[in-house]
PDB file of C-alpha atoms in Angstrom:
ATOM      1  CA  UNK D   1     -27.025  36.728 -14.398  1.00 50.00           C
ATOM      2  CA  UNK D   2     -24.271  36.131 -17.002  1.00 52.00           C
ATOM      3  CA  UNK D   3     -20.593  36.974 -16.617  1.00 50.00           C
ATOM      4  CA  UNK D   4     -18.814  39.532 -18.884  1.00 50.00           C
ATOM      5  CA  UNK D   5     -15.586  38.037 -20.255  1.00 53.00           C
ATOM      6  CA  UNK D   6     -14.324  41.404 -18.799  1.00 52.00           C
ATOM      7  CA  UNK D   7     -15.204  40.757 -15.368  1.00 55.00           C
ATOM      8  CA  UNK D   8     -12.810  37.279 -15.158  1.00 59.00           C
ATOM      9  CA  UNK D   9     -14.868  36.053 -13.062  1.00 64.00           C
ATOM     10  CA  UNK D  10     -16.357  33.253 -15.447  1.00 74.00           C
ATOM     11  CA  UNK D  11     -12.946  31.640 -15.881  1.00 77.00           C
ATOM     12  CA  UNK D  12     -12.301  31.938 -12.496  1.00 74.00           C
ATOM     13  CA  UNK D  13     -15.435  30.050 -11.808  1.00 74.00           C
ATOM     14  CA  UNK D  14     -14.703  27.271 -14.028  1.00 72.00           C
ATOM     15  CA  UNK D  15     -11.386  26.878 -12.575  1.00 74.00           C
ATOM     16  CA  UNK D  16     -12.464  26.755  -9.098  1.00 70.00           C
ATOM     17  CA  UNK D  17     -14.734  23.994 -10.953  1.00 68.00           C
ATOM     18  CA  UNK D  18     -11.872  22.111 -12.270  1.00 70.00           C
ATOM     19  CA  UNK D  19     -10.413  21.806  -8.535  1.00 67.00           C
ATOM     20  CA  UNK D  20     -13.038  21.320  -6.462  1.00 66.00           C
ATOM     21  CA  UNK D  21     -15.547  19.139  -8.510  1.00 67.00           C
ATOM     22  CA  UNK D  22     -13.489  15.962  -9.111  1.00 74.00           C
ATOM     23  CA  UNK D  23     -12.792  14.481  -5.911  1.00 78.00           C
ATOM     24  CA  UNK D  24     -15.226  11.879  -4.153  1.00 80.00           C
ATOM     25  CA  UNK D  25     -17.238  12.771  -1.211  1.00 83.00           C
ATOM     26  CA  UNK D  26     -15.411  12.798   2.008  1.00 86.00           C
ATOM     27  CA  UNK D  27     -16.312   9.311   3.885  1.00 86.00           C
ATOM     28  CA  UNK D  28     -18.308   9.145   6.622  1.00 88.00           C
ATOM     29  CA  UNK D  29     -16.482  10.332  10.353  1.00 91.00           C
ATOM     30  CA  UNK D  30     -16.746   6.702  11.391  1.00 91.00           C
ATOM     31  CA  UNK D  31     -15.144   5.060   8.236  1.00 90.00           C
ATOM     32  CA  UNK D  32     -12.325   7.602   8.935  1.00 93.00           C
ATOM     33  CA  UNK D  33     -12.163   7.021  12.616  1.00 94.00           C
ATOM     34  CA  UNK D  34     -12.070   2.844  12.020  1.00 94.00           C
ATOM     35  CA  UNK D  35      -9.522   3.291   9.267  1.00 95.00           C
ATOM     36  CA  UNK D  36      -7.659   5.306  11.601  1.00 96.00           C
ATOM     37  CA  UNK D  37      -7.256   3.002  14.165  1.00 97.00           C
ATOM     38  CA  UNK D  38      -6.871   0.113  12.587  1.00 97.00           C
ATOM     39  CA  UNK D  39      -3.711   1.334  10.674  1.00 97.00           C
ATOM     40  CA  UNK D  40      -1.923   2.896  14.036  1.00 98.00           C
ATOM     41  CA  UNK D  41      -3.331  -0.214  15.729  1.00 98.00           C
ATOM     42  CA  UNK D  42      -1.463  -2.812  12.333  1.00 98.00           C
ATOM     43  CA  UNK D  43       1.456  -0.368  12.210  1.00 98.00           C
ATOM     44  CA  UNK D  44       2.146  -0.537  16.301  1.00 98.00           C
ATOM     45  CA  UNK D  45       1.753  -4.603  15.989  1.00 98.00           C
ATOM     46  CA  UNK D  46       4.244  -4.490  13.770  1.00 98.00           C
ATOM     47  CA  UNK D  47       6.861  -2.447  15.320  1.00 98.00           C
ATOM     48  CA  UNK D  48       5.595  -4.967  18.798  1.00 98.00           C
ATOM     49  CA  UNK D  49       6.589  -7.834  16.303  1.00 98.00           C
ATOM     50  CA  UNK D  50       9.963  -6.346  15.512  1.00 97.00           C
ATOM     51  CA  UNK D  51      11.216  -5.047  19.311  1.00 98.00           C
ATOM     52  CA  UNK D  52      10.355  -8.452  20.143  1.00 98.00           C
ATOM     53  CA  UNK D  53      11.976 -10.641  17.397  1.00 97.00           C
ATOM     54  CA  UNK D  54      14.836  -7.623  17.379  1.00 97.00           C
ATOM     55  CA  UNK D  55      14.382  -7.201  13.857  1.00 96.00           C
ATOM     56  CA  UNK D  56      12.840  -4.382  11.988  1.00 95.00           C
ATOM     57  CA  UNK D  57       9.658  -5.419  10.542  1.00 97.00           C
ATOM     58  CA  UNK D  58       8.133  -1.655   9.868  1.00 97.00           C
ATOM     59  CA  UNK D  59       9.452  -0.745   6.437  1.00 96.00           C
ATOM     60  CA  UNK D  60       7.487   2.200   4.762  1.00 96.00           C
ATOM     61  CA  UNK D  61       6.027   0.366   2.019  1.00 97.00           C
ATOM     62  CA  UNK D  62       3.774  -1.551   4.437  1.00 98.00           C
ATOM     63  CA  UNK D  63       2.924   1.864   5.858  1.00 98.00           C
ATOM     64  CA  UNK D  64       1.235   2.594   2.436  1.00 98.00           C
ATOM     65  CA  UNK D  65      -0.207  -1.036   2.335  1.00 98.00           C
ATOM     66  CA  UNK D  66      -1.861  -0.028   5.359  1.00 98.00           C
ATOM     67  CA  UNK D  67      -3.294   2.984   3.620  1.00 97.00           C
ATOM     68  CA  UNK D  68      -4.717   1.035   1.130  1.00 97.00           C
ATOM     69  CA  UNK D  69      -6.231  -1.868   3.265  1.00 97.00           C
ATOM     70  CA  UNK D  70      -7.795   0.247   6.012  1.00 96.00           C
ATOM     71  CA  UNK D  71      -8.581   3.682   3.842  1.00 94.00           C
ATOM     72  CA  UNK D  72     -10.010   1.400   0.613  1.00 94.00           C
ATOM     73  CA  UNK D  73     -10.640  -1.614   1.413  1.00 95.00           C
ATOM     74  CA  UNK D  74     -12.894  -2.490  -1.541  1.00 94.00           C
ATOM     75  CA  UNK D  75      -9.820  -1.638  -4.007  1.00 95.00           C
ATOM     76  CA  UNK D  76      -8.394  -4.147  -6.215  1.00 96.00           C
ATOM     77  CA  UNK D  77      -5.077  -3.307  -4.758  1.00 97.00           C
ATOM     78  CA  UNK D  78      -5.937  -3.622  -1.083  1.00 97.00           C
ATOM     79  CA  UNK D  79      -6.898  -7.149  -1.405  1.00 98.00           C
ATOM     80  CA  UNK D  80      -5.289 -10.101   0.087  1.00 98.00           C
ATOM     81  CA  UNK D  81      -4.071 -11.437  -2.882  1.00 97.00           C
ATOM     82  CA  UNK D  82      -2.152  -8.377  -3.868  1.00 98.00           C
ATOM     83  CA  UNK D  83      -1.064  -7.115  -0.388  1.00 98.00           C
ATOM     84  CA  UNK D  84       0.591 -10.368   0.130  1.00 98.00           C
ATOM     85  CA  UNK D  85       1.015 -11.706  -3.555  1.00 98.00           C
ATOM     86  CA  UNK D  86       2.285  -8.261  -3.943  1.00 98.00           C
ATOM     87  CA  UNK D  87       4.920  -7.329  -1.383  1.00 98.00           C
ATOM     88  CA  UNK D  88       6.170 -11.215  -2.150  1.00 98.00           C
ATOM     89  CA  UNK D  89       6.459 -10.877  -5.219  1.00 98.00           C
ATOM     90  CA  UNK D  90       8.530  -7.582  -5.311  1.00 98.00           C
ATOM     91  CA  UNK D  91      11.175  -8.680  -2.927  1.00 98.00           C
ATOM     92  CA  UNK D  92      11.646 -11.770  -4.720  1.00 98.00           C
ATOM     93  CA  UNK D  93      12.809  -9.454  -7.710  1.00 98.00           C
ATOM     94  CA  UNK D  94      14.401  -7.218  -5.575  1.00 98.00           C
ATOM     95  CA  UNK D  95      16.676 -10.292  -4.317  1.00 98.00           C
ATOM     96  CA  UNK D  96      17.016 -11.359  -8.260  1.00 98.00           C
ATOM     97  CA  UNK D  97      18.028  -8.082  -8.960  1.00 98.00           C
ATOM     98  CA  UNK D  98      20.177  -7.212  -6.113  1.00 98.00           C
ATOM     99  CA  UNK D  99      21.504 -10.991  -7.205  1.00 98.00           C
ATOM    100  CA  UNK D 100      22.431  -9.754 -10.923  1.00 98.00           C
ATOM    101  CA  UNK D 101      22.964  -6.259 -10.373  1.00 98.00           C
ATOM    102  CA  UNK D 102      24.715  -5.764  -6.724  1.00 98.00           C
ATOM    103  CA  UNK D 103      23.070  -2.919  -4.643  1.00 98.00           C
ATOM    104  CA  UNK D 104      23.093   0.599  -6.481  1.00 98.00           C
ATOM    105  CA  UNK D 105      20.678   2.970  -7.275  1.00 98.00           C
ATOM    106  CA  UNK D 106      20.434   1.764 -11.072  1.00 98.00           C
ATOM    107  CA  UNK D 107      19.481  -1.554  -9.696  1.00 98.00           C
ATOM    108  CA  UNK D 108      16.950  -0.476  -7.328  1.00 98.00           C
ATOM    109  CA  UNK D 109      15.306   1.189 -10.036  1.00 98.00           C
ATOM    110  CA  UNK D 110      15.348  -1.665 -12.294  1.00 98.00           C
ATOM    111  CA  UNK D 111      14.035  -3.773  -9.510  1.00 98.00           C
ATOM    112  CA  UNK D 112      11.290  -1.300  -8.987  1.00 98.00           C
ATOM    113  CA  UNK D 113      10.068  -1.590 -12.691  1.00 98.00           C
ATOM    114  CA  UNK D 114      10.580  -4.614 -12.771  1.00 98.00           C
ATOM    115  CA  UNK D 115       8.649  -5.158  -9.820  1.00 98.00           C
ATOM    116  CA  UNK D 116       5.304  -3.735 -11.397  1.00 98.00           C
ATOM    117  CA  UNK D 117       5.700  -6.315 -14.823  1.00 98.00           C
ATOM    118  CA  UNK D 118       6.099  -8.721 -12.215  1.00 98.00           C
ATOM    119  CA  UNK D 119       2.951  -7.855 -10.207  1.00 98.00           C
ATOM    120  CA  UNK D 120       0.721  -7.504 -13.051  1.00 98.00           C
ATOM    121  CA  UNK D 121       1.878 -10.812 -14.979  1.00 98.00           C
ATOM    122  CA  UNK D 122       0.867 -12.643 -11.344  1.00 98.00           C
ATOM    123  CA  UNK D 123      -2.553 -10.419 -11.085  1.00 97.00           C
ATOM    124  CA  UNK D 124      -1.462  -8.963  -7.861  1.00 97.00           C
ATOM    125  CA  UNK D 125      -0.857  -5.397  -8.520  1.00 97.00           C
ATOM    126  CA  UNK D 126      -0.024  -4.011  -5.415  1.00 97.00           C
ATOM    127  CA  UNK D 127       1.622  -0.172  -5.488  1.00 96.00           C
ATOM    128  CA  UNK D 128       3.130  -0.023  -2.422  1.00 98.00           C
ATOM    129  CA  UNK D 129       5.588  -3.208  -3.635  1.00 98.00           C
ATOM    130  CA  UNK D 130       7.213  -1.661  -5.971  1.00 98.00           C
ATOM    131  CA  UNK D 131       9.053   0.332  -2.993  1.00 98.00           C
ATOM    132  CA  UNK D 132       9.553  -3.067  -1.310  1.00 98.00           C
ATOM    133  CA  UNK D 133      12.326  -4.165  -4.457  1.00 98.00           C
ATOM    134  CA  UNK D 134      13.776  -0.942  -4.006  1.00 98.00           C
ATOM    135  CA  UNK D 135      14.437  -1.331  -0.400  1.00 98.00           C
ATOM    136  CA  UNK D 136      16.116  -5.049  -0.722  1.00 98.00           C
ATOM    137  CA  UNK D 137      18.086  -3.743  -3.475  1.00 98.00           C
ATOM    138  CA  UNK D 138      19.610  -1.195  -0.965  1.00 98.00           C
ATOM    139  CA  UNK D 139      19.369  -2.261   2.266  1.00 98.00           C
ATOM    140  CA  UNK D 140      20.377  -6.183   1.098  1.00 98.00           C
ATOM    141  CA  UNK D 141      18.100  -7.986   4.055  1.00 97.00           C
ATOM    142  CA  UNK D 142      19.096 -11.386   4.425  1.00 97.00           C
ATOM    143  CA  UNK D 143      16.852 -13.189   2.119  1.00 98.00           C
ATOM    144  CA  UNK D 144      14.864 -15.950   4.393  1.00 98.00           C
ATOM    145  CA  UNK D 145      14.740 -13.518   7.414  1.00 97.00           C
ATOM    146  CA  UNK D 146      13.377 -11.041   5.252  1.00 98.00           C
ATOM    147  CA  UNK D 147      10.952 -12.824   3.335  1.00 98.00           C
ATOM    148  CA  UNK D 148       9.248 -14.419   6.269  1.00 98.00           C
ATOM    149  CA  UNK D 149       9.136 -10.834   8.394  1.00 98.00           C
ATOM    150  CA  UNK D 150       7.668  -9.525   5.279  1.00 98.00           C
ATOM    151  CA  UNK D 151       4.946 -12.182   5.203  1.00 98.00           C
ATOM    152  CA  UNK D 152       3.933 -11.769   8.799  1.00 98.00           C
ATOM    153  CA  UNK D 153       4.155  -8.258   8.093  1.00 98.00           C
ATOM    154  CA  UNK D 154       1.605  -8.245   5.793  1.00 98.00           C
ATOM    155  CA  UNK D 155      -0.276 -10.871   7.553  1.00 98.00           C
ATOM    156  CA  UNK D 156      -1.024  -8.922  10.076  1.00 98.00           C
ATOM    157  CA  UNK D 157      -1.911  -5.825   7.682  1.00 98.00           C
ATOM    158  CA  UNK D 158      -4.214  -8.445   6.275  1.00 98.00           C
ATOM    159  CA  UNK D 159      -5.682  -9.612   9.617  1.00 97.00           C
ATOM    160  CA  UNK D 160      -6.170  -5.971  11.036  1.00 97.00           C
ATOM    161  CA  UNK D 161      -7.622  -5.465   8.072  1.00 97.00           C
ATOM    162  CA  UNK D 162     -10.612  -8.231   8.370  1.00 96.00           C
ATOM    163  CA  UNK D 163     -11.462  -7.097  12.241  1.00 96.00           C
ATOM    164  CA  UNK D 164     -12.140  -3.662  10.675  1.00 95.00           C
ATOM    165  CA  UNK D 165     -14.141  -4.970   7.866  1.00 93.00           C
ATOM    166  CA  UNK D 166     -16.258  -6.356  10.576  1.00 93.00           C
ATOM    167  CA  UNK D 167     -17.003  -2.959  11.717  1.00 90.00           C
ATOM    168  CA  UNK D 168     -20.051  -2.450   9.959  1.00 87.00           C
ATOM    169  CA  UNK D 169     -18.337   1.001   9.362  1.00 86.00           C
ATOM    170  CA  UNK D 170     -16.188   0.213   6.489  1.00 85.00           C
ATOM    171  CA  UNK D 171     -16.696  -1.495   3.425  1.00 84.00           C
ATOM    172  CA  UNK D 172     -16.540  -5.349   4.108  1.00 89.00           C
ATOM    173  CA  UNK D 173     -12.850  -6.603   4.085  1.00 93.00           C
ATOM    174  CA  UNK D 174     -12.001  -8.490   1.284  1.00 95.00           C
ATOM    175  CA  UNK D 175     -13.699  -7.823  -1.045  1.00 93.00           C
ATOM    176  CA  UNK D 176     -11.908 -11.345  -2.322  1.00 90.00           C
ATOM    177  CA  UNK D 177      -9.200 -13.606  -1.389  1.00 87.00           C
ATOM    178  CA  UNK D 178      -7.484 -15.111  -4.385  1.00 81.00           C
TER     179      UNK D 178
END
């Protein structure tokens, strides 16, 4: 049975189409459920980390770093190199910006851009790092303390991130290393 331009309903049908027939296929309950708990489980250890070295070590960019390594784990972006390579990387330009620049909005979105040339020239693209300049450029960390919370930080992320690739519910984490 054919639809009648007059009815609508054709159109309507391929736009329902267009929204629902894109997407990939929800993973399985137990990828979910491992994912799940391995990010509150990274994202607690880190807060842990910070009560106990009195230092805040839970910035939101590693909340979305989490998201990457425990919801995709076979992506290019959730892999060690660029997690760590990554979130590196960006503060280092954040602190060259902040450096040149002072701390200002204009700055922090240089530093963000900047950030992503920076990434890609070192093949660690890493989305979630991009925020990271931003964040030195207006907060202004102290650069050593910052850096080295930042690499445990992501350590960890990293680390949590292996334990649930050993699952046998998730895709095998990483997929690479350098």
């Amino acid at each position: 049975m054919s639809e009648t331009p007059v009815t609508g309903l054709a159109p309507a049908r391929r736009f329902a189409a267009t929204l629902t027939g894109k997407a990939p296929a929800r993973a399985a309950t137990s990828a979910i459920s491992v994912a799940t708990l391995a990010g509150v489980v990274a994202l607690v250890l880190l807060v842990v980390v910070g009560t106990v070295l009195d230092q805040t070590v839970l910035v939101p960019p590693l909340a979305a770093s989490a998201a990457l390594v425990f919801a995709a784990p076979a992506l290019p972006l959730a892999q060690p190199r660029s997690v760590i390579g990554g979130q590196l990387i960006s503060a280092l330009v954040g602190f060259a910006c902040l450096a040149v620049g002072g701390s200002s909005y204009w700055t922090a979105a240089v530093a963000g851009g900047l950030a992503i040339g920076a990434m890609a020239l070192a093949r660690a693209p890493h989305s979630p790092a991009a925020a990271t300049a931003v964040i030195v450029v207006l907060t202004q960390p102290p650069t050593a303390v910052f850096l080295l919370l930042l690499l445990l930080a992501t350590l960890i992320l990293v680390g949590v991130g292996i334990v649930a690739g050993r699952s046998g519910k998730t895709a095998r984490y990483p997929t690479y290393w350098w």
